[in-house]
GROMACS .gro file of C-alpha atoms in nm:
model
  162
    1UNK     CA    1   3.198   1.104  -0.735
    2UNK     CA    2   3.564   1.032  -0.788
    3UNK     CA    3   3.594   1.304  -1.051
    4UNK     CA    4   3.368   1.558  -0.880
    5UNK     CA    5   3.200   1.791  -1.125
    6UNK     CA    6   3.490   1.797  -1.369
    7UNK     CA    7   3.449   1.629  -1.703
    8UNK     CA    8   3.682   1.334  -1.748
    9UNK     CA    9   3.750   1.099  -2.040
   10UNK     CA   10   3.660   0.799  -1.825
   11UNK     CA   11   3.312   0.944  -1.776
   12UNK     CA   12   3.276   0.992  -2.151
   13UNK     CA   13   3.385   0.630  -2.203
   14UNK     CA   14   3.136   0.510  -1.944
   15UNK     CA   15   2.855   0.696  -2.123
   16UNK     CA   16   2.964   0.541  -2.453
   17UNK     CA   17   2.968   0.192  -2.299
   18UNK     CA   18   2.619   0.248  -2.159
   19UNK     CA   19   2.501   0.367  -2.499
   20UNK     CA   20   2.642   0.056  -2.665
   21UNK     CA   21   2.471  -0.163  -2.409
   22UNK     CA   22   2.133   0.004  -2.463
   23UNK     CA   23   2.182  -0.015  -2.839
   24UNK     CA   24   2.246  -0.390  -2.811
   25UNK     CA   25   1.927  -0.420  -2.606
   26UNK     CA   26   1.743  -0.221  -2.874
   27UNK     CA   27   1.658   0.054  -2.625
   28UNK     CA   28   1.745   0.316  -2.882
   29UNK     CA   29   1.622   0.626  -2.701
   30UNK     CA   30   1.848   0.551  -2.403
   31UNK     CA   31   2.136   0.466  -2.636
   32UNK     CA   32   2.102   0.804  -2.808
   33UNK     CA   33   2.078   0.980  -2.472
   34UNK     CA   34   2.403   0.823  -2.351
   35UNK     CA   35   2.581   0.899  -2.678
   36UNK     CA   36   2.474   1.263  -2.638
   37UNK     CA   37   2.604   1.259  -2.278
   38UNK     CA   38   2.937   1.124  -2.399
   39UNK     CA   39   2.959   1.393  -2.668
   40UNK     CA   40   2.875   1.667  -2.416
   41UNK     CA   41   3.144   1.539  -2.180
   42UNK     CA   42   3.406   1.529  -2.455
   43UNK     CA   43   3.311   1.877  -2.575
   44UNK     CA   44   3.355   2.010  -2.222
   45UNK     CA   45   3.697   1.842  -2.206
   46UNK     CA   46   3.824   1.952  -2.548
   47UNK     CA   47   3.634   2.279  -2.579
   48UNK     CA   48   3.519   2.196  -2.932
   49UNK     CA   49   3.361   1.917  -3.137
   50UNK     CA   50   3.653   1.862  -3.373
   51UNK     CA   51   3.787   1.543  -3.220
   52UNK     CA   52   3.792   1.191  -3.372
   53UNK     CA   53   3.622   1.043  -3.064
   54UNK     CA   54   3.329   1.280  -3.110
   55UNK     CA   55   3.312   1.188  -3.478
   56UNK     CA   56   3.293   0.821  -3.382
   57UNK     CA   57   3.011   0.892  -3.138
   58UNK     CA   58   2.810   1.069  -3.409
   59UNK     CA   59   2.873   0.774  -3.638
   60UNK     CA   60   2.747   0.538  -3.365
   61UNK     CA   61   2.438   0.755  -3.330
   62UNK     CA   62   2.385   0.725  -3.706
   63UNK     CA   63   2.384   0.347  -3.668
   64UNK     CA   64   2.118   0.373  -3.397
   65UNK     CA   65   1.902   0.597  -3.616
   66UNK     CA   66   1.958   0.358  -3.908
   67UNK     CA   67   1.841   0.068  -3.689
   68UNK     CA   68   1.520   0.260  -3.630
   69UNK     CA   69   1.484   0.333  -4.004
   70UNK     CA   70   1.518   0.704  -3.926
   71UNK     CA   71   1.739   0.766  -4.226
   72UNK     CA   72   1.714   1.145  -4.217
   73UNK     CA   73   1.864   1.156  -3.868
   74UNK     CA   74   2.120   0.891  -3.964
   75UNK     CA   75   2.224   1.113  -4.255
   76UNK     CA   76   2.246   1.415  -4.026
   77UNK     CA   77   2.477   1.228  -3.786
   78UNK     CA   78   2.693   1.097  -4.071
   79UNK     CA   79   2.727   1.449  -4.211
   80UNK     CA   80   2.839   1.573  -3.867
   81UNK     CA   81   3.090   1.289  -3.859
   82UNK     CA   82   3.224   1.386  -4.201
   83UNK     CA   83   3.254   1.754  -4.110
   84UNK     CA   84   3.444   1.672  -3.792
   85UNK     CA   85   3.681   1.432  -3.968
   86UNK     CA   86   3.752   1.684  -4.243
   87UNK     CA   87   3.827   1.945  -3.974
   88UNK     CA   88   4.059   1.698  -3.799
   89UNK     CA   89   4.239   1.554  -4.104
   90UNK     CA   90   4.219   1.847  -4.345
   91UNK     CA   91   4.262   1.778  -4.714
   92UNK     CA   92   4.429   1.444  -4.653
   93UNK     CA   93   4.210   1.163  -4.794
   94UNK     CA   94   4.189   0.967  -4.468
   95UNK     CA   95   4.055   0.606  -4.496
   96UNK     CA   96   3.772   0.680  -4.250
   97UNK     CA   97   3.661   0.976  -4.461
   98UNK     CA   98   3.671   0.765  -4.776
   99UNK     CA   99   3.450   0.492  -4.629
  100UNK     CA  100   3.218   0.745  -4.469
  101UNK     CA  101   3.130   0.872  -4.817
  102UNK     CA  102   3.000   0.525  -4.899
  103UNK     CA  103   2.783   0.521  -4.586
  104UNK     CA  104   2.648   0.866  -4.669
  105UNK     CA  105   2.565   0.756  -5.023
  106UNK     CA  106   2.394   0.440  -4.899
  107UNK     CA  107   2.169   0.639  -4.667
  108UNK     CA  108   2.091   0.889  -4.944
  109UNK     CA  109   1.980   0.597  -5.161
  110UNK     CA  110   1.744   0.481  -4.884
  111UNK     CA  111   1.602   0.834  -4.877
  112UNK     CA  112   1.565   0.814  -5.258
  113UNK     CA  113   1.799   1.114  -5.286
  114UNK     CA  114   1.994   0.971  -5.576
  115UNK     CA  115   2.166   1.295  -5.684
  116UNK     CA  116   2.325   1.318  -5.337
  117UNK     CA  117   2.411   0.948  -5.347
  118UNK     CA  118   2.585   0.999  -5.682
  119UNK     CA  119   2.777   1.296  -5.538
  120UNK     CA  120   2.897   1.100  -5.234
  121UNK     CA  121   2.992   0.798  -5.443
  122UNK     CA  122   3.182   1.022  -5.686
  123UNK     CA  123   3.364   1.190  -5.396
  124UNK     CA  124   3.457   0.847  -5.261
  125UNK     CA  125   3.585   0.742  -5.605
  126UNK     CA  126   3.792   1.059  -5.633
  127UNK     CA  127   3.946   1.005  -5.288
  128UNK     CA  128   4.023   0.642  -5.370
  129UNK     CA  129   4.194   0.746  -5.693
  130UNK     CA  130   4.407   0.995  -5.498
  131UNK     CA  131   4.524   0.730  -5.254
  132UNK     CA  132   4.576   0.430  -5.480
  133UNK     CA  133   4.878   0.385  -5.701
  134UNK     CA  134   4.691   0.108  -5.882
  135UNK     CA  135   4.418   0.241  -6.112
  136UNK     CA  136   4.286  -0.114  -6.147
  137UNK     CA  137   4.242  -0.169  -5.773
  138UNK     CA  138   3.924  -0.356  -5.683
  139UNK     CA  139   3.804  -0.075  -5.453
  140UNK     CA  140   3.822   0.169  -5.744
  141UNK     CA  141   3.633  -0.072  -5.968
  142UNK     CA  142   3.365  -0.116  -5.701
  143UNK     CA  143   3.343   0.262  -5.656
  144UNK     CA  144   3.288   0.305  -6.031
  145UNK     CA  145   3.011   0.046  -6.014
  146UNK     CA  146   2.841   0.232  -5.726
  147UNK     CA  147   2.852   0.561  -5.919
  148UNK     CA  148   2.702   0.398  -6.228
  149UNK     CA  149   2.431   0.220  -6.028
  150UNK     CA  150   2.334   0.540  -5.845
  151UNK     CA  151   2.317   0.725  -6.178
  152UNK     CA  152   2.089   0.452  -6.311
  153UNK     CA  153   1.854   0.471  -6.011
  154UNK     CA  154   1.849   0.850  -6.035
  155UNK     CA  155   1.750   0.824  -6.403
  156UNK     CA  156   1.498   0.547  -6.329
  157UNK     CA  157   1.320   0.751  -6.062
  158UNK     CA  158   1.323   1.062  -6.279
  159UNK     CA  159   1.163   0.873  -6.570
  160UNK     CA  160   0.901   0.697  -6.356
  161UNK     CA  161   0.805   1.006  -6.155
  162UNK     CA  162   0.693   1.186  -6.471
   0.00000   0.00000   0.00000
């Protein structure tokens, strides 16, 4: 007990390393437990959840849930990640926030929630347009394609569910 009972960033890092190890071994319940321990340690250090390291831990937890095909929990963790990053970076279209919208949309598609997927893809497109001086940039073209494809699948499921 070098650090006694006080929370310390090294302890949070150790928990994260353990979580990564258990994730690699496909022991997902232990991985999630250690990610939660790391988050709890960082919250006790910072006094709040609005920290990029905590956002990354929630994103890692989303990957674990995704690996288990628990897409609802993956979405929940990704939404927590997004909320934290928006609190940290404010209105600035940060690259991590932009790419997170794509991950959120992808998970929504797996949940067959195409309206939400469209919304996240459109938000990503809007953020990309704000940050790129080149309207013909390949990322913007790909974002347009994702929006169109999600609209198509939304329409397709609406038509075939009737």
